[in-house]
Amino acid sequence: MLSPRAKFTATLTMLNDWHIGSGTGRPGDVDRLIQRDADGLPYIPAKTLTGIWRDACEQVAFGLDEGIAGGQWSQWVIHLFGNQPPLEKPPILEPPRPAALSIRSAHLSKPLQNALLSSPSKPLLKEAITFIKPGIQINAQTGCAEPNFLRFEELVRGGTTLETKCQLQLLGDATQKEAAYALLMAGTKLVERLGGKRRRGAGQCQLVVGRDLDAWISWLEQHSKAPPIPNWSDDPGDPTLALPELTHQWQRIQLAIKTVSPLIVPCRTVGNVVETLDYIPGTQLLGLILKKLRQKNLHLDAAIAQGQIIVTNATLQINEHSSRPVPLALFSDKLGGGLEKGGKVYNRLAETEHDDGQMKGERAGYLSTEGASLLYGKVEKTVETHNIISDDEQRPTEQSGGVYSYETIAPGTCLQAELRLPTWIVQQLNQQHRNWWTLLQGSAQLGQSKKDDYGLVKITVSAPEVYNPTVESQKNHLTVWLLSDLLLRDDRLRPTASIAALKQELEKHLNVTLTVRKRPESLLHFLVRQRRSDSWQVRWQLPRPSLAGLSAGSCIVFEVQLGKKGEIDQEILSRLEIQGIGERRAEGYGQLCFNSLLLAEKTPSCLNSEHRSAVQSEVKAEKPKLLDANKDYPYARIIERAAWREAIRRSALQIAGDPQRRSGLFQWQPDRPTMNQLGALRSTLRSIDDVMSWLAHLGNTDNRREKWTDESLQAIRRLVTPEESLAKGNAIWQELALPVTELCITRNAESELKKELWAEAVTTLIDACIRAHKRSLESRDSSNPTEEEIIHGASN
């Protein structure tokens, strides 16, 4: 019985050489480089695979609709892959339909990755996966090669097997689920080529999902009429929590988020580049948390309206602790490197400007205030380039959108956020579902373009703990440090970024009178910036209202005129640190810190720089060799063979380039053997049997044997005679001294490849040494000056 699967793995086998370009090259070397992942291995981006798979499904749907454009089966393609608003003619009026299918990038299988990335490192094997192919451009009129059009392109060797993780949202009844899955499976049959030069022989491939393809094709034959497309359901359900009176007892849950793939949190678009934030806003995390809880019929929608749930921004995790944005009050010497390079830092709220040199403000990065040390970190970002292929031109065009780039948070980056809930909500959730917080763990998709190459994260959750922050007391002063953007409104209900509005909001909560500090005049009293955030409402196809307010990192020092109590209520300050102030606090806005010790002292004495690189290739321990039964064994042997040949070539050139090693190996003298005899030897190197016959004939010819020394002939015989070579411990391999441990990832690779490549290694070494010996003799001949002598003579 056929059963569609919501999660499955697709296997893509590249039948010949292929090229997925990165859009870059190496000047003076390679014009087009392939795209590599964080480990330096080639892969197929999800956008490329999604586009090819969609084209295949469109062909299937066009046939099932009997050539009618926009038929019912074509609508199923839109259900699977989503709308393409830029290509719609005329433009669609309803909101774009999200894709039911999510496809991740296709990478080499885990066993092969582990073998290539294990210790000791195997750079030659990683290089052997690709090779450089030259190309030219042919003149259409003359049929000859165009001058100055020689190019070099990097290709991946054929035989590669890659795997991609897919997830399909199965909606509707059983027939609708089967229709979606059957159309998707039939499309795999028409995925034949992908990547660059696929119309010129490269990129032939085969996409396989499971073993029941014929059964699904038979299902389509029996159901030629497409069933109706299911509707998306966004009903959040009815709230199940009964809200009591507000309470000040709160608990928090730590959310550790690790980016598995690059993450895009768009902040603005500059030209054709989409820039990203260096944190994950609580706006995106709140919806994800609610969705995961709804799956177990746990609803917190009413708590949001009452301000009884807080999800903070996910900022960089430093030393396994959460971090805070760098306060704008910190300055450093302009030429001293600042926080990032461990330079001297000044707190302008507590220290006057010095005359030693020009100072600049610190505006980027995060500080961890946990533990004995104060650590600084900065989120690593990468840039990924893509293009939009026009269906008519089959290449990027200006009309289709051309080339665009995404700035992303690098994979492997660890961030941390907090979910804060009142104790009574935690107790109710404990009654409804034991260990309910574990529902938030696992993989998730965040940010932009999250259905393919981007946005895959892994979330780890800790158990709830009581949260009661302590606030340091400062006599007659209140120092405010904004940990996230603050949204306030003025008397006319307009968004504002004024300090006066912040002062008024704090006075309302604290029941005191505040004024911005004025003395001493040599110190700064506030350092603030404003930020504006713009976003897009996909469902309405309209921009959302702009969010303007004070930026995270802003610092203000207030003077306090105490009321009747004689001091500020510490309990109120703690509650404000938990819940924040201003609007949209449930999404992480309005978080702040009072009277931080960091801003109370002068130059932070315990500040250490911890510049964290997020993109690192994980070096794994040595793994067992791939066995013959492993599906990756044939391709691994192809890589090994290419790596061995390259290692043989490099070692032979190294020996040939060293006159002492070359002379000690072959015992050649300037006049014995002659170049004619060496040329005759070179002509027989196509086959070891020919070399053996030539040596036998040489031994029977006196006038030729006299042109050789006995030592040089014996050295050649030692290398080219298999019996002697093997009996004496593989003489050729002893001379080449290859790094065998770095060249083998399959079982018995060393013995089998030495036997297979023995003759090639011998001929490569002898040929390289003959060429080097010839150049050496030519340089000694005064009638043939060296290149250095020619240059020196021309300069004189």
Tab-separated table of C-alpha atoms in Angstrom, residues 418-783:
chain	number	residue	atom	x	y	z
A	418	GLU	CA	15.198	33.594	27.025
A	419	LEU	CA	11.533	32.687	27.351
A	420	ARG	CA	10.136	34.383	30.454
A	421	LEU	CA	6.807	33.348	31.952
A	422	PRO	CA	5.021	34.034	35.257
A	423	THR	CA	5.192	31.160	37.707
A	424	TRP	CA	1.434	30.502	37.505
A	425	ILE	CA	1.632	29.927	33.718
A	426	VAL	CA	4.507	27.496	34.194
A	427	GLN	CA	2.459	25.631	36.797
A	428	GLN	CA	-0.576	25.387	34.495
A	429	LEU	CA	1.575	24.140	31.628
A	430	ASN	CA	3.139	21.529	33.938
A	431	GLN	CA	-0.325	20.230	34.719
A	432	GLN	CA	-1.292	19.979	31.031
A	433	HIS	CA	1.942	18.450	29.750
A	434	ARG	CA	4.847	17.113	31.752
A	435	ASN	CA	8.203	18.580	30.711
A	436	TRP	CA	6.376	20.790	28.208
A	437	TRP	CA	9.475	22.892	27.558
A	438	THR	CA	11.081	19.951	25.739
A	439	LEU	CA	8.536	20.567	22.951
A	440	LEU	CA	10.608	23.600	21.979
A	441	GLN	CA	13.726	21.510	21.286
A	442	GLY	CA	14.829	20.208	17.917
A	443	SER	CA	15.251	21.632	14.441
A	444	ALA	CA	13.425	24.736	13.242
A	445	GLN	CA	13.411	27.128	10.309
A	446	LEU	CA	13.875	30.859	10.816
A	447	GLY	CA	14.487	33.967	8.787
A	448	GLN	CA	14.219	34.592	5.060
A	449	SER	CA	14.415	31.917	2.353
A	450	LYS	CA	14.080	29.305	5.091
A	451	LYS	CA	12.639	26.543	2.907
A	452	ASP	CA	15.877	25.809	1.056
A	453	ASP	CA	19.458	26.935	1.660
A	454	TYR	CA	18.947	29.097	4.705
A	455	GLY	CA	17.401	29.331	8.147
A	456	LEU	CA	17.903	25.820	9.556
A	457	VAL	CA	18.696	25.998	13.283
A	458	LYS	CA	18.929	23.572	16.177
A	459	ILE	CA	17.355	24.608	19.487
A	460	THR	CA	18.366	23.272	22.890
A	461	VAL	CA	16.187	24.141	25.897
A	462	SER	CA	16.903	24.154	29.639
A	463	ALA	CA	14.357	23.559	32.402
A	464	PRO	CA	12.518	26.555	33.903
A	465	GLU	CA	14.282	28.379	36.728
A	466	VAL	CA	13.188	31.189	39.003
A	467	TYR	CA	14.285	34.551	37.634
A	468	ASN	CA	14.744	37.406	40.069
A	469	PRO	CA	17.492	39.798	38.886
A	470	THR	CA	19.240	41.957	41.453
A	471	VAL	CA	19.802	45.644	40.742
A	472	GLU	CA	22.801	47.519	42.117
A	473	SER	CA	21.942	50.684	44.034
A	474	GLN	CA	23.455	54.053	43.113
A	475	LYS	CA	22.886	57.033	45.375
A	476	ASN	CA	20.729	59.648	43.667
A	477	HIS	CA	21.558	58.241	40.207
A	478	LEU	CA	19.918	55.789	37.828
A	479	THR	CA	21.961	54.448	34.882
A	480	VAL	CA	19.888	52.919	32.088
A	481	TRP	CA	21.420	50.575	29.488
A	482	LEU	CA	19.077	49.450	26.694
A	483	LEU	CA	19.567	45.772	25.854
A	484	SER	CA	17.174	45.866	22.883
A	485	ASP	CA	15.388	48.478	20.808
A	486	LEU	CA	12.825	50.512	22.749
A	487	LEU	CA	9.494	51.532	21.182
A	488	LEU	CA	7.737	54.497	22.785
A	489	ARG	CA	5.087	57.031	21.758
A	490	ASP	CA	4.819	60.735	22.502
A	491	ASP	CA	1.785	62.687	23.683
A	492	ARG	CA	0.355	62.567	20.149
A	493	LEU	CA	0.823	58.788	19.979
A	494	ARG	CA	3.542	59.069	17.370
A	495	PRO	CA	6.617	56.810	17.542
A	496	THR	CA	9.448	58.673	19.199
A	497	ALA	CA	13.115	58.196	20.029
A	498	SER	CA	13.378	61.045	22.515
A	499	ILE	CA	14.966	60.796	25.950
A	500	ALA	CA	12.089	62.826	27.323
A	501	ALA	CA	9.638	60.042	26.443
A	502	LEU	CA	11.888	57.479	28.163
A	503	LYS	CA	12.145	59.718	31.223
A	504	GLN	CA	8.366	60.048	31.363
A	505	GLU	CA	7.849	56.285	31.044
A	506	LEU	CA	10.308	55.525	33.849
A	507	GLU	CA	8.782	58.149	36.123
A	508	LYS	CA	5.387	56.532	35.656
A	509	HIS	CA	6.684	53.146	36.779
A	510	LEU	CA	9.074	54.277	39.539
A	511	ASN	CA	6.959	57.080	40.992
A	512	VAL	CA	9.978	59.408	41.213
A	513	THR	CA	11.176	62.537	39.417
A	514	LEU	CA	14.058	62.072	36.976
A	515	THR	CA	16.305	64.559	35.218
A	516	VAL	CA	19.178	63.855	32.847
A	517	ARG	CA	22.459	64.177	34.733
A	518	LYS	CA	24.108	67.552	34.233
A	519	ARG	CA	27.156	67.405	36.501
A	520	PRO	CA	30.041	66.936	36.334
A	521	GLU	CA	30.106	68.683	32.960
A	522	SER	CA	33.311	66.910	31.899
A	523	LEU	CA	31.433	63.592	31.605
A	524	LEU	CA	28.896	62.541	29.032
A	525	HIS	CA	25.372	62.276	30.366
A	526	PHE	CA	23.812	60.131	27.650
A	527	LEU	CA	24.784	58.361	24.438
A	528	VAL	CA	21.831	57.257	22.358
A	529	ARG	CA	21.072	56.290	18.816
A	530	GLN	CA	17.800	55.693	17.054
A	531	ARG	CA	16.912	52.796	14.807
A	532	ARG	CA	14.167	52.262	12.293
A	533	SER	CA	12.999	48.785	11.314
A	534	ASP	CA	10.968	48.090	8.188
A	535	SER	CA	9.382	44.793	7.238
A	536	TRP	CA	6.955	43.304	4.738
A	537	GLN	CA	3.549	41.728	5.239
A	538	VAL	CA	3.557	38.742	2.895
A	539	ARG	CA	-0.144	37.968	3.226
A	540	TRP	CA	-1.251	41.525	2.453
A	541	GLN	CA	1.584	42.235	-0.009
A	542	LEU	CA	2.115	45.585	1.691
A	543	PRO	CA	4.858	47.072	3.873
A	544	ARG	CA	4.283	46.905	7.595
A	545	PRO	CA	4.361	50.121	9.666
A	546	SER	CA	7.901	51.197	10.453
A	547	LEU	CA	9.166	50.607	13.989
A	548	ALA	CA	11.218	53.588	15.143
A	549	GLY	CA	12.736	54.036	18.572
A	550	LEU	CA	15.860	54.102	20.672
A	551	SER	CA	18.517	51.608	19.600
A	552	ALA	CA	19.958	48.819	21.697
A	553	GLY	CA	23.157	49.891	23.442
A	554	SER	CA	21.916	53.392	24.256
A	555	CYS	CA	22.941	54.662	27.706
A	556	ILE	CA	21.471	57.446	29.854
A	557	VAL	CA	22.293	58.614	33.384
A	558	PHE	CA	19.415	60.186	35.337
A	559	GLU	CA	19.515	62.157	38.554
A	560	VAL	CA	16.789	60.981	40.941
A	561	GLN	CA	14.675	63.192	43.139
A	562	LEU	CA	13.469	60.710	45.716
A	563	GLY	CA	9.911	60.621	46.950
A	564	LYS	CA	8.632	59.950	50.434
A	565	LYS	CA	10.230	56.504	50.648
A	566	GLY	CA	13.723	57.980	50.348
A	567	GLU	CA	14.896	55.414	47.752
A	568	ILE	CA	13.817	53.713	44.541
A	569	ASP	CA	11.884	50.510	45.045
A	570	GLN	CA	14.338	47.740	44.095
A	571	GLU	CA	11.471	45.334	43.463
A	572	ILE	CA	10.072	47.611	40.756
A	573	LEU	CA	13.479	47.880	39.112
A	574	SER	CA	13.792	44.071	39.070
A	575	ARG	CA	10.315	43.727	37.562
A	576	LEU	CA	11.154	46.252	34.839
A	577	GLU	CA	14.326	44.328	33.997
A	578	ILE	CA	12.205	41.202	33.561
A	579	GLN	CA	9.280	42.637	31.640
A	580	GLY	CA	10.847	45.667	29.985
A	581	ILE	CA	9.035	48.877	29.068
A	582	GLY	CA	7.370	50.309	25.993
A	583	GLU	CA	5.514	48.502	23.233
A	584	ARG	CA	5.795	44.946	21.870
A	585	ARG	CA	7.611	43.707	24.953
A	586	ALA	CA	6.481	40.133	24.278
A	587	GLU	CA	8.706	40.157	21.175
A	588	GLY	CA	11.829	41.259	23.003
A	589	TYR	CA	11.548	45.031	22.625
A	590	GLY	CA	12.119	47.319	25.598
A	591	GLN	CA	14.651	45.186	27.500
A	592	LEU	CA	16.924	47.252	29.727
A	593	CYS	CA	19.435	47.052	32.572
A	594	PHE	CA	19.722	49.407	35.560
A	595	ASN	CA	22.919	50.481	37.305
A	596	SER	CA	25.254	48.036	35.595
A	597	LEU	CA	28.675	47.791	37.226
A	598	LEU	CA	30.201	47.955	33.763
A	599	LEU	CA	28.986	51.541	33.361
A	600	ALA	CA	29.720	52.561	36.953
A	601	GLU	CA	33.525	52.233	36.766
A	602	LYS	CA	36.073	53.828	34.514
A	603	THR	CA	38.035	51.728	32.026
A	604	PRO	CA	36.731	48.129	32.378
A	605	SER	CA	39.737	46.365	33.854
A	606	CYS	CA	38.515	42.800	33.347
A	607	LEU	CA	37.687	43.091	29.651
A	608	ASN	CA	39.019	40.279	27.453
A	609	SER	CA	38.638	39.913	23.703
A	610	GLU	CA	37.119	36.676	22.460
A	611	HIS	CA	36.719	37.134	18.720
A	612	ARG	CA	34.788	34.018	17.776
A	613	SER	CA	35.045	32.549	14.296
A	614	ALA	CA	31.779	30.832	13.447
A	615	VAL	CA	32.890	29.183	10.188
A	616	GLN	CA	35.235	26.352	11.143
A	617	SER	CA	35.795	22.991	9.561
A	618	GLU	CA	35.347	20.411	12.257
A	619	VAL	CA	38.357	18.083	12.359
A	620	LYS	CA	37.083	14.646	13.210
A	621	ALA	CA	38.955	11.670	14.591
A	622	GLU	CA	40.184	8.982	12.247
A	623	LYS	CA	37.243	6.938	10.945
A	624	PRO	CA	37.262	3.330	9.730
A	625	LYS	CA	38.049	2.895	6.063
A	626	LEU	CA	35.143	2.658	3.635
A	627	LEU	CA	34.375	-0.966	2.801
A	628	ASP	CA	33.619	-2.427	-0.607
A	629	ALA	CA	29.935	-2.758	0.271
A	630	ASN	CA	29.583	0.955	1.033
A	631	LYS	CA	27.713	2.823	-1.705
A	632	ASP	CA	30.359	5.575	-1.643
A	633	TYR	CA	33.214	3.129	-2.230
A	634	PRO	CA	33.412	3.513	-6.065
A	635	TYR	CA	33.494	7.304	-5.915
A	636	ALA	CA	35.942	7.284	-3.009
A	637	ARG	CA	38.289	5.114	-5.087
A	638	ILE	CA	37.992	7.610	-7.986
A	639	ILE	CA	39.046	10.406	-5.636
A	640	GLU	CA	41.895	8.330	-4.217
A	641	ARG	CA	43.198	7.427	-7.662
A	642	ALA	CA	43.217	11.078	-8.752
A	643	ALA	CA	44.913	12.137	-5.503
A	644	TRP	CA	47.602	9.462	-5.868
A	645	ARG	CA	48.345	10.568	-9.425
A	646	GLU	CA	48.684	14.183	-8.330
A	647	ALA	CA	50.911	13.169	-5.417
A	648	ILE	CA	53.082	11.097	-7.770
A	649	ARG	CA	53.415	14.035	-10.144
A	650	ARG	CA	54.362	16.466	-7.393
A	651	SER	CA	56.899	14.123	-5.823
A	652	ALA	CA	58.465	13.339	-9.208
A	653	LEU	CA	58.847	17.040	-10.005
A	654	GLN	CA	60.356	17.652	-6.594
A	655	ILE	CA	62.977	14.932	-7.148
A	656	ALA	CA	63.671	16.118	-10.677
A	657	GLY	CA	64.107	19.699	-9.509
A	658	ASP	CA	66.833	18.733	-7.018
A	659	PRO	CA	70.085	18.104	-8.935
A	660	GLN	CA	71.697	16.188	-6.087
A	661	ARG	CA	68.746	13.815	-5.604
A	662	ARG	CA	68.409	13.338	-9.349
A	663	SER	CA	72.089	12.610	-9.790
A	664	GLY	CA	72.176	10.276	-6.801
A	665	LEU	CA	69.186	8.328	-8.082
A	666	PHE	CA	70.197	7.790	-11.739
A	667	GLN	CA	73.996	8.380	-11.674
A	668	TRP	CA	73.822	10.467	-14.868
A	669	GLN	CA	76.931	12.381	-15.911
A	670	PRO	CA	77.155	15.418	-18.197
A	671	ASP	CA	78.319	13.302	-21.174
A	672	ARG	CA	77.006	9.866	-20.257
A	673	PRO	CA	74.355	9.064	-21.285
A	674	THR	CA	73.957	11.358	-24.279
A	675	MET	CA	70.728	13.278	-24.898
A	676	ASN	CA	70.011	11.037	-27.886
A	677	GLN	CA	69.989	8.004	-25.631
A	678	LEU	CA	67.783	9.745	-23.050
A	679	GLY	CA	65.429	10.790	-25.828
A	680	ALA	CA	65.228	7.184	-27.003
A	681	LEU	CA	64.425	6.096	-23.449
A	682	ARG	CA	61.677	8.707	-23.199
A	683	SER	CA	60.094	7.460	-26.399
A	684	THR	CA	59.641	3.996	-24.868
A	685	LEU	CA	58.041	5.177	-21.607
A	686	ARG	CA	54.522	4.611	-22.915
A	687	SER	CA	54.835	1.002	-21.762
A	688	ILE	CA	57.066	-0.735	-19.249
A	689	ASP	CA	57.350	-3.699	-21.629
A	690	ASP	CA	58.753	-1.367	-24.280
A	691	VAL	CA	61.304	-0.084	-21.771
A	692	MET	CA	62.353	-3.622	-20.913
A	693	SER	CA	62.746	-4.502	-24.598
A	694	TRP	CA	64.731	-1.320	-25.184
A	695	LEU	CA	67.077	-2.119	-22.314
A	696	ALA	CA	67.581	-5.648	-23.618
A	697	HIS	CA	68.380	-4.323	-27.113
A	698	LEU	CA	70.719	-1.751	-25.579
A	699	GLY	CA	72.637	-4.481	-23.774
A	700	ASN	CA	73.234	-6.292	-27.081
A	701	THR	CA	74.470	-3.184	-28.923
A	702	ASP	CA	78.052	-2.261	-27.986
A	703	ASN	CA	78.168	1.262	-29.456
A	704	ARG	CA	75.009	2.219	-27.540
A	705	ARG	CA	75.921	0.496	-24.269
A	706	GLU	CA	79.168	2.454	-24.180
A	707	LYS	CA	77.189	5.693	-23.932
A	708	TRP	CA	75.837	4.620	-20.513
A	709	THR	CA	77.425	3.909	-17.197
A	710	ASP	CA	76.720	0.620	-15.478
A	711	GLU	CA	75.339	2.442	-12.417
A	712	SER	CA	72.768	4.438	-14.408
A	713	LEU	CA	71.531	1.351	-16.279
A	714	GLN	CA	71.280	-0.561	-13.016
A	715	ALA	CA	69.237	2.305	-11.456
A	716	ILE	CA	66.762	2.246	-14.332
A	717	ARG	CA	66.491	-1.552	-14.244
A	718	ARG	CA	65.866	-1.398	-10.489
A	719	LEU	CA	62.864	0.880	-11.060
A	720	VAL	CA	61.328	-0.726	-14.138
A	721	THR	CA	61.752	-4.415	-13.230
A	722	PRO	CA	58.637	-5.465	-11.272
A	723	GLU	CA	60.251	-8.508	-9.644
A	724	GLU	CA	63.280	-6.603	-8.371
A	725	SER	CA	61.161	-3.606	-7.385
A	726	LEU	CA	58.787	-5.665	-5.278
A	727	ALA	CA	61.543	-7.848	-3.825
A	728	LYS	CA	63.482	-4.793	-2.651
A	729	GLY	CA	60.504	-3.171	-0.980
A	730	ASN	CA	58.900	-1.173	-3.786
A	731	ALA	CA	61.849	0.960	-4.860
A	732	ILE	CA	59.701	3.494	-6.737
A	733	TRP	CA	57.516	4.101	-3.682
A	734	GLN	CA	60.561	4.469	-1.471
A	735	GLU	CA	61.920	7.151	-3.789
A	736	LEU	CA	58.619	9.035	-4.104
A	737	ALA	CA	57.852	8.823	-0.347
A	738	LEU	CA	54.155	9.606	-0.731
A	739	PRO	CA	52.065	10.636	2.342
A	740	VAL	CA	50.064	7.417	2.187
A	741	THR	CA	47.994	8.038	5.328
A	742	GLU	CA	46.662	11.254	3.780
A	743	LEU	CA	45.740	9.549	0.508
A	744	CYS	CA	43.644	6.595	1.649
A	745	ILE	CA	40.029	6.448	2.807
A	746	THR	CA	39.066	2.977	1.538
A	747	ARG	CA	40.134	-0.435	2.736
A	748	ASN	CA	43.220	-1.936	1.026
A	749	ALA	CA	43.707	1.307	-0.907
A	750	GLU	CA	47.470	1.418	-0.370
A	751	SER	CA	48.259	-2.064	-1.681
A	752	GLU	CA	45.779	-1.948	-4.560
A	753	LEU	CA	46.702	1.526	-5.804
A	754	LYS	CA	50.434	0.836	-5.550
A	755	LYS	CA	49.915	-2.189	-7.764
A	756	GLU	CA	47.651	-0.314	-10.173
A	757	LEU	CA	49.770	2.860	-10.469
A	758	TRP	CA	53.232	1.292	-10.251
A	759	ALA	CA	53.996	1.552	-13.974
A	760	GLU	CA	52.597	5.090	-14.166
A	761	ALA	CA	54.727	6.176	-11.202
A	762	VAL	CA	57.886	4.758	-12.801
A	763	THR	CA	57.342	6.429	-16.172
A	764	THR	CA	56.348	9.743	-14.526
A	765	LEU	CA	59.530	9.876	-12.428
A	766	ILE	CA	61.882	8.894	-15.266
A	767	ASP	CA	60.265	11.333	-17.705
A	768	ALA	CA	60.437	14.233	-15.226
A	769	CYS	CA	64.102	13.541	-14.450
A	770	ILE	CA	65.061	13.303	-18.141
A	771	ARG	CA	63.434	16.660	-18.835
A	772	ALA	CA	65.153	18.279	-15.843
A	773	HIS	CA	68.536	16.763	-16.850
A	774	LYS	CA	68.141	18.127	-20.377
A	775	ARG	CA	67.398	21.634	-19.091
A	776	SER	CA	70.394	21.414	-16.789
A	777	LEU	CA	72.733	20.528	-19.691
A	778	GLU	CA	71.314	23.287	-21.865
A	779	SER	CA	71.929	25.873	-19.141
A	780	ARG	CA	75.615	24.848	-18.969
A	781	ASP	CA	76.111	25.248	-22.707
A	782	SER	CA	77.497	28.736	-23.349
A	783	SER	CA	75.863	28.782	-26.792
